[in-house]
GROMACS .gro file of C-alpha atoms in nm:
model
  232
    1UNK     CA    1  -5.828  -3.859 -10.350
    2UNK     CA    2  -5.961  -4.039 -10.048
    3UNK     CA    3  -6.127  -4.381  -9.995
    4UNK     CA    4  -6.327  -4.458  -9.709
    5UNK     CA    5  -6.546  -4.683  -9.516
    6UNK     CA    6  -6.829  -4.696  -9.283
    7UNK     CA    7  -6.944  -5.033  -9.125
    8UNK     CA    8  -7.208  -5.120  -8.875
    9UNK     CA    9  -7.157  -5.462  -8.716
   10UNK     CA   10  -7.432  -5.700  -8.720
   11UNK     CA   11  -7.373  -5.912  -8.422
   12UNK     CA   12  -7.264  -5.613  -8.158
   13UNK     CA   13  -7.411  -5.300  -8.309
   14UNK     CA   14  -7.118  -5.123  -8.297
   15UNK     CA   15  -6.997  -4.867  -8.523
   16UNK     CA   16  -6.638  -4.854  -8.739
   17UNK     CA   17  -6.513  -4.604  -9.031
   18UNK     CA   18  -6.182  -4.585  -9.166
   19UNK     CA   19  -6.009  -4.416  -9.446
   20UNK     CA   20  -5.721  -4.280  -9.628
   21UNK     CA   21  -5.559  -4.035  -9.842
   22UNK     CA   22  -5.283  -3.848  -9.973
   23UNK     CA   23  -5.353  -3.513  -9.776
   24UNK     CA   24  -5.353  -3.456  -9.423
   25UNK     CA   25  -5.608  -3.518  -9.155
   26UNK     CA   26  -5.830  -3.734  -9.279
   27UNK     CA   27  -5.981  -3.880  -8.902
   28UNK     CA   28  -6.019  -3.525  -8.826
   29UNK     CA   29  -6.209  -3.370  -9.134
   30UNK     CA   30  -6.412  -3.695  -9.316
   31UNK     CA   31  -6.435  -3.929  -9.059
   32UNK     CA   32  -6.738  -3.934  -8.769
   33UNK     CA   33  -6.926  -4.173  -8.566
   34UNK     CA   34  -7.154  -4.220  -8.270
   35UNK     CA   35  -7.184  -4.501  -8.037
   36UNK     CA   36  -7.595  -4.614  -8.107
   37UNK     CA   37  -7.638  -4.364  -8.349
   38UNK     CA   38  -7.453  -4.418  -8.708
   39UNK     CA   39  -7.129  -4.342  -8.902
   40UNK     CA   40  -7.073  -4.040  -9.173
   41UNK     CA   41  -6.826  -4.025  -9.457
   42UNK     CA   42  -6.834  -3.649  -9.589
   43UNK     CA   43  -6.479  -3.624  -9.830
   44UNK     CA   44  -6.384  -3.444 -10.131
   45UNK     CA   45  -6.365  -3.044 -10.113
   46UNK     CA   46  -6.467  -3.213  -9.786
   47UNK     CA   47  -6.691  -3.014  -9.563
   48UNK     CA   48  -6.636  -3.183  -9.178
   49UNK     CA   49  -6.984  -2.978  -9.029
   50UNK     CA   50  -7.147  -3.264  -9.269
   51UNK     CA   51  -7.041  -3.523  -9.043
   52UNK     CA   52  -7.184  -3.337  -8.737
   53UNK     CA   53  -7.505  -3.259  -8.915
   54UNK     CA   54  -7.557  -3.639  -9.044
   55UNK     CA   55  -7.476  -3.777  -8.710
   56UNK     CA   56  -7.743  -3.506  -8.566
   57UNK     CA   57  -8.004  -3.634  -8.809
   58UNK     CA   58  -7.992  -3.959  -8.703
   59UNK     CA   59  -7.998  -3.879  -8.367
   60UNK     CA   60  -8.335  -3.735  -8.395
   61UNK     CA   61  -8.411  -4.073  -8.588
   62UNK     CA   62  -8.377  -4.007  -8.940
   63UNK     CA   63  -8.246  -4.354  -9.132
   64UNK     CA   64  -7.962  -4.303  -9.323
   65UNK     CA   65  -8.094  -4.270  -9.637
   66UNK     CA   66  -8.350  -3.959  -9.458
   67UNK     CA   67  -8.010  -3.804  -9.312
   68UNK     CA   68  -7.837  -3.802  -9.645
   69UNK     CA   69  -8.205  -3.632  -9.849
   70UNK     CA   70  -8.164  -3.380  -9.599
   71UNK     CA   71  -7.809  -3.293  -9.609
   72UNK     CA   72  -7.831  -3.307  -9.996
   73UNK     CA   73  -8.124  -3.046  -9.956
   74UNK     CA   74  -7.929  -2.832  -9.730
   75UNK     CA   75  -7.538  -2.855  -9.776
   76UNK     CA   76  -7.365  -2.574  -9.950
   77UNK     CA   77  -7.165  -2.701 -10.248
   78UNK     CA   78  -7.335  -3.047 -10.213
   79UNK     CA   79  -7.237  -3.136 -10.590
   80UNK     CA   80  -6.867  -3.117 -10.452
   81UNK     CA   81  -6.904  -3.336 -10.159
   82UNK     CA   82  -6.876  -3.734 -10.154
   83UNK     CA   83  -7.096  -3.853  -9.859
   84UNK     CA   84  -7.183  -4.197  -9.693
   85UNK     CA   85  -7.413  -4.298  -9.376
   86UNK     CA   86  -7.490  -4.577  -9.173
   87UNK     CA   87  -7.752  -4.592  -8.895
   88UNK     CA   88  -7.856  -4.845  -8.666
   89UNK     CA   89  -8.085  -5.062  -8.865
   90UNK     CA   90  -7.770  -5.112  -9.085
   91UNK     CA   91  -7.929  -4.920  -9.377
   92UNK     CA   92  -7.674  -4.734  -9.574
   93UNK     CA   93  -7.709  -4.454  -9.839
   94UNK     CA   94  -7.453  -4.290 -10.027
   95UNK     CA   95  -7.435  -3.984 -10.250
   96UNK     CA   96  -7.156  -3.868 -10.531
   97UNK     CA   97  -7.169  -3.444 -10.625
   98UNK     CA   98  -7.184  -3.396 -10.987
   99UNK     CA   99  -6.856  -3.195 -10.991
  100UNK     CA  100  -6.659  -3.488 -10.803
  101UNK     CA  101  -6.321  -3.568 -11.026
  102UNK     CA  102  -6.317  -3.875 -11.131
  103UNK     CA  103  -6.241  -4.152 -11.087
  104UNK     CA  104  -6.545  -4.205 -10.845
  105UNK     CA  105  -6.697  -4.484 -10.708
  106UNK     CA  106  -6.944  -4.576 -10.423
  107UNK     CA  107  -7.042  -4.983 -10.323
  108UNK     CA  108  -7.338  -5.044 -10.001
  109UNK     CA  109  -7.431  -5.398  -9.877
  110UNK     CA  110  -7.596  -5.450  -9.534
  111UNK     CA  111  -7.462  -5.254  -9.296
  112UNK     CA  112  -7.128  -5.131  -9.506
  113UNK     CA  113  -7.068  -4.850  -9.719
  114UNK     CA  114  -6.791  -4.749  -9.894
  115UNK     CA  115  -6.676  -4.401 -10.096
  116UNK     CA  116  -6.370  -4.328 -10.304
  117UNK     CA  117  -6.247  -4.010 -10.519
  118UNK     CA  118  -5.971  -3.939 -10.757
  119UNK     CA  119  -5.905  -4.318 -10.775
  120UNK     CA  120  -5.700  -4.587 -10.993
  121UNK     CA  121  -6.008  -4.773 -11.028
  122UNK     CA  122  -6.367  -4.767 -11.016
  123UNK     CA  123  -6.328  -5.153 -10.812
  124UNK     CA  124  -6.174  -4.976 -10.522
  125UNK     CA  125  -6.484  -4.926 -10.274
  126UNK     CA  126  -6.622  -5.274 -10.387
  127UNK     CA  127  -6.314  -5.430 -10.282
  128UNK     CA  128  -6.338  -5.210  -9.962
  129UNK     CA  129  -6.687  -5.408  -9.894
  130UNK     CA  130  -6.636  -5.732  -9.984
  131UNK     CA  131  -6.340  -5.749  -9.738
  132UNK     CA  132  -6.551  -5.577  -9.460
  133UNK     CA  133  -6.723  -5.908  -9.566
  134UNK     CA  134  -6.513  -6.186  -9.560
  135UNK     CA  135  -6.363  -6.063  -9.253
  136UNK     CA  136  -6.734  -6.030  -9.047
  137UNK     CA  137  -6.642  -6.195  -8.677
  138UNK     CA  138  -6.345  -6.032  -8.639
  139UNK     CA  139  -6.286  -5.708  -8.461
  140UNK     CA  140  -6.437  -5.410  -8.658
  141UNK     CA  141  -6.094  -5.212  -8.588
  142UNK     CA  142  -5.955  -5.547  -8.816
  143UNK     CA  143  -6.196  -5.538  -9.064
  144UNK     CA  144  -6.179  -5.187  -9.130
  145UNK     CA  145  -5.820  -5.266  -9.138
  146UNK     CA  146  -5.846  -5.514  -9.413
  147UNK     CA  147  -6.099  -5.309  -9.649
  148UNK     CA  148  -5.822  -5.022  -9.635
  149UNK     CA  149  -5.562  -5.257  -9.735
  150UNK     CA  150  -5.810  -5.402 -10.033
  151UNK     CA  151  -5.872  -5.056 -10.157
  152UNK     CA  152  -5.535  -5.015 -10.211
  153UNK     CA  153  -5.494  -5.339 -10.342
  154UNK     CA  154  -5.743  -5.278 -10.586
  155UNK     CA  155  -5.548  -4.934 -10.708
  156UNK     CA  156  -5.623  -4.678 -10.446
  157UNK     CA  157  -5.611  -4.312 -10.542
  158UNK     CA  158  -5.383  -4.189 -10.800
  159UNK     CA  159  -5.129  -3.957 -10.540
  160UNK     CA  160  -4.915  -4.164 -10.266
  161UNK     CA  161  -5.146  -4.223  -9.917
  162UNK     CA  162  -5.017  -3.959  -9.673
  163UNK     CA  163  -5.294  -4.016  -9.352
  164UNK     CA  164  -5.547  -4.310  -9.205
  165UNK     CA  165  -5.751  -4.301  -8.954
  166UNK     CA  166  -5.988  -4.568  -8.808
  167UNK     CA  167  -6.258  -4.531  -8.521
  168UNK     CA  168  -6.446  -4.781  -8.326
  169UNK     CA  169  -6.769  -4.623  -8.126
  170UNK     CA  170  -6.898  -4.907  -7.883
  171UNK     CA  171  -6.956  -4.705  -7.588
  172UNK     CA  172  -7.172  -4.442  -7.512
  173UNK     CA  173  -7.044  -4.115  -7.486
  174UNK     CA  174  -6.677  -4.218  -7.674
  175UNK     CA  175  -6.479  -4.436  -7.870
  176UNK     CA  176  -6.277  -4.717  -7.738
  177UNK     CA  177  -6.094  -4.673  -8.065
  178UNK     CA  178  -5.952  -4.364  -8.244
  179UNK     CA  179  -5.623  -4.406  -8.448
  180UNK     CA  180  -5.472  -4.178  -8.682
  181UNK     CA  181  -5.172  -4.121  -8.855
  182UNK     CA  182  -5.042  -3.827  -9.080
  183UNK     CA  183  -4.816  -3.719  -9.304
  184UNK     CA  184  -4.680  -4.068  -9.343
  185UNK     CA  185  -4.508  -4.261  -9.618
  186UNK     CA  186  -4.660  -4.530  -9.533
  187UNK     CA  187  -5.027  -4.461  -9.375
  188UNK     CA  188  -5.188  -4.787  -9.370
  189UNK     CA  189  -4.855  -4.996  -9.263
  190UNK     CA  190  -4.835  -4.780  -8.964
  191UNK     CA  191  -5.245  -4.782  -8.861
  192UNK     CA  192  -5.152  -5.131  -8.859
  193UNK     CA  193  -4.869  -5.103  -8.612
  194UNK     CA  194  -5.073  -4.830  -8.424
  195UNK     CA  195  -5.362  -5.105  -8.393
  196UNK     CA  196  -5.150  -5.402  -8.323
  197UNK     CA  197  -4.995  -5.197  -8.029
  198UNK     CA  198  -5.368  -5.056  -7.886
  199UNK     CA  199  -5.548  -5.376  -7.889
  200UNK     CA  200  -5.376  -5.583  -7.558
  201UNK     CA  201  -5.455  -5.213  -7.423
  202UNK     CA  202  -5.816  -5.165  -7.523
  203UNK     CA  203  -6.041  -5.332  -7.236
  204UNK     CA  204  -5.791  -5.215  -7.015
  205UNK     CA  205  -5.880  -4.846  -7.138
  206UNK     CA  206  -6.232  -4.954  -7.149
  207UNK     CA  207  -6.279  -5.091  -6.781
  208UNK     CA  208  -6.103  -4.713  -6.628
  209UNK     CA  209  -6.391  -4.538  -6.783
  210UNK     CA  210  -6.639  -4.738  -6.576
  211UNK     CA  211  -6.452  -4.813  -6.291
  212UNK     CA  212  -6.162  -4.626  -6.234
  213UNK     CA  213  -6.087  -4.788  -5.907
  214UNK     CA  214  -5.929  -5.039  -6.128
  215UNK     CA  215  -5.662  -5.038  -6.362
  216UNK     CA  216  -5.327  -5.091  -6.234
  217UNK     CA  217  -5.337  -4.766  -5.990
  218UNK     CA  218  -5.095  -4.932  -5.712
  219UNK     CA  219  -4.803  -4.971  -6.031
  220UNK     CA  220  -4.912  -4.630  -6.059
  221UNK     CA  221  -4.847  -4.518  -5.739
  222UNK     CA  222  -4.502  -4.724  -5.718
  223UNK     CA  223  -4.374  -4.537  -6.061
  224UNK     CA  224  -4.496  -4.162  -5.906
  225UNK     CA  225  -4.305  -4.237  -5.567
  226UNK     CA  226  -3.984  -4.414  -5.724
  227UNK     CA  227  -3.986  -4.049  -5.991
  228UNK     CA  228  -4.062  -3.798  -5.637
  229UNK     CA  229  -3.776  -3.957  -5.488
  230UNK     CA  230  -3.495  -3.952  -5.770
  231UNK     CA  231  -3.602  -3.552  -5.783
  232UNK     CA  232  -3.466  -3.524  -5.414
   0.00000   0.00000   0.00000
C-alpha cells in the first residue's frame, strides 16, 4: 500500500526519493538517502534497519545491485519486504518478496527506480519513471513531485493516501531537503504546498550551514531586541 521512488540525477549527482501511502510515517520508516552514496526504498511489512544497511553497503562500495544480493541474503522476512537502490553510477536494482500482496509492481531506467504494493494498477511505478523522465532538468524535489502525482494518476494504491515524504541529499553530511506530511487527507496536495513554501528558502538554509556568518543575523538581532523589550 505504498508507492515510491528513488532517483539519482544525471547532471548534479544528487540524490531524491519520495513516496506515499495510506499509513503513517512513510519518510520515517521506507524512505533513506545519502549525499554521494545512494538512495533505499525498503516498504511493505517494511523493515526501516534495511535502509540503514543498504545505504551502509554502498558506502563500503557495493553497486546497487551488490547492496540489494546482500540484503536479500541477510534480511529477516526478506520475501515480505519490497526494496529498491540507487548508487552513484546510477545503477538501480530492485527486488519484490514472494509473499508481497498484490498488486505489485517495480519499473528501473538509468538512474530511477520505482516500487509499489497493494496497488490499482500494475502501470503505477512505470508512470512514476517516465515522469521522473520527462521532467529531467528540473529540480529533483519537482520531479519527485511529479512521479508521485503520476502514480496516483495511474491508480495509486487501493486505500486513500494518508503520508508523503520527499528528500533531496546534495550535501554532505545532510539533506537540503526533507518534507513530510502525515495523517493527511490529502498527502501529495500538501507536499506540494510544503515544497512550494521551502524552495525561495532552500539556498538560504543551504549557505548557514557553510557560513553561518551570513543569513540575515542583523533581522535577527532586531526581532530578539524588539521581543526583550515588550517583556519589560
Amino acid at each position: 500500500m505504498t508507492f515510491s521512488i528513488a532517483i539519482r540525477c544525471a547532471e548534479t549527482g544528487h540524490f531524491g526519493v519520495a513516496g506515499t501511502t495510506s499509513s503513517i510515517a512513510v519518510g520515517a520508516r521506507c524512505l533513506f538517502v545519502e549525499a554521494g552514496v545512494g538512495a533505499v526504498i525498503t516498504q511493505h511489512r517494511t523493515d526501516p534497519r534495511l535502509g540503514q544497511q543498504g545505504l551502509a553497503l554502498m558506502r563500503q562500495g557495493c553497486t546497487a545491485p551488490e547492496a540489494l544480493s546482500v540484503l536479500a541474503l541477510r534480511a529477516p522476512g526478506v520475501e515480505w519486504r519490497e526494496l529498491a537502490l540507487v548508487d552513484t553510477a546510477g545503477r538501480t536494482a530492485a527486488r519484490q518478496g514472494l509473499n508481497q500482496e498484490p498488486l505489485f509492481a517495480e519499473a528501473q531506467a538509468e538512474g530511477i527506480v520505482a516500487v509499489g504494493n497493494i496497488l490499482r494498477d500494475t502501470r503505477v511505478p512505470l508512470a512514476m519513471v517516465e515522469a521522473a523522465q520527462d521532467t529531467e532538468g528540473r529540480p529533483l524535489a519537482e520531479r519527485l513531485l511529479a512521479a508521485l502525482w503520476a502514480g496516483l494518476g495511474a491508480g495509486g494504491e487501493i486505500y486513500p493516501l494518508k503520508s508523503a515524504a520527499l528528500q533531496v541529499a546534495d550535501h554532505p553530511g545532510f539533506s537540503s531537503v526533507d518534507l513530510r506530511v502525515d495523517m493527511s487527507e490529502d498527502p501529495l496536495a500538501d507536499l506540494a504546498a510544503l515544497w512550494s513554501a521551502y524552495a525561495p528558502q532552500q539556498a538560504t538554509f543551504v549557505e548557514r550551514v557553510f557560513d553561518p556568518d551570513k543569513g540575515g543575523r542583523a533581522t535577527c538581532s532586531a526581532d530578539i531586541l524588539a521581543f526583550e523589550g515588550a517583556q519589560l
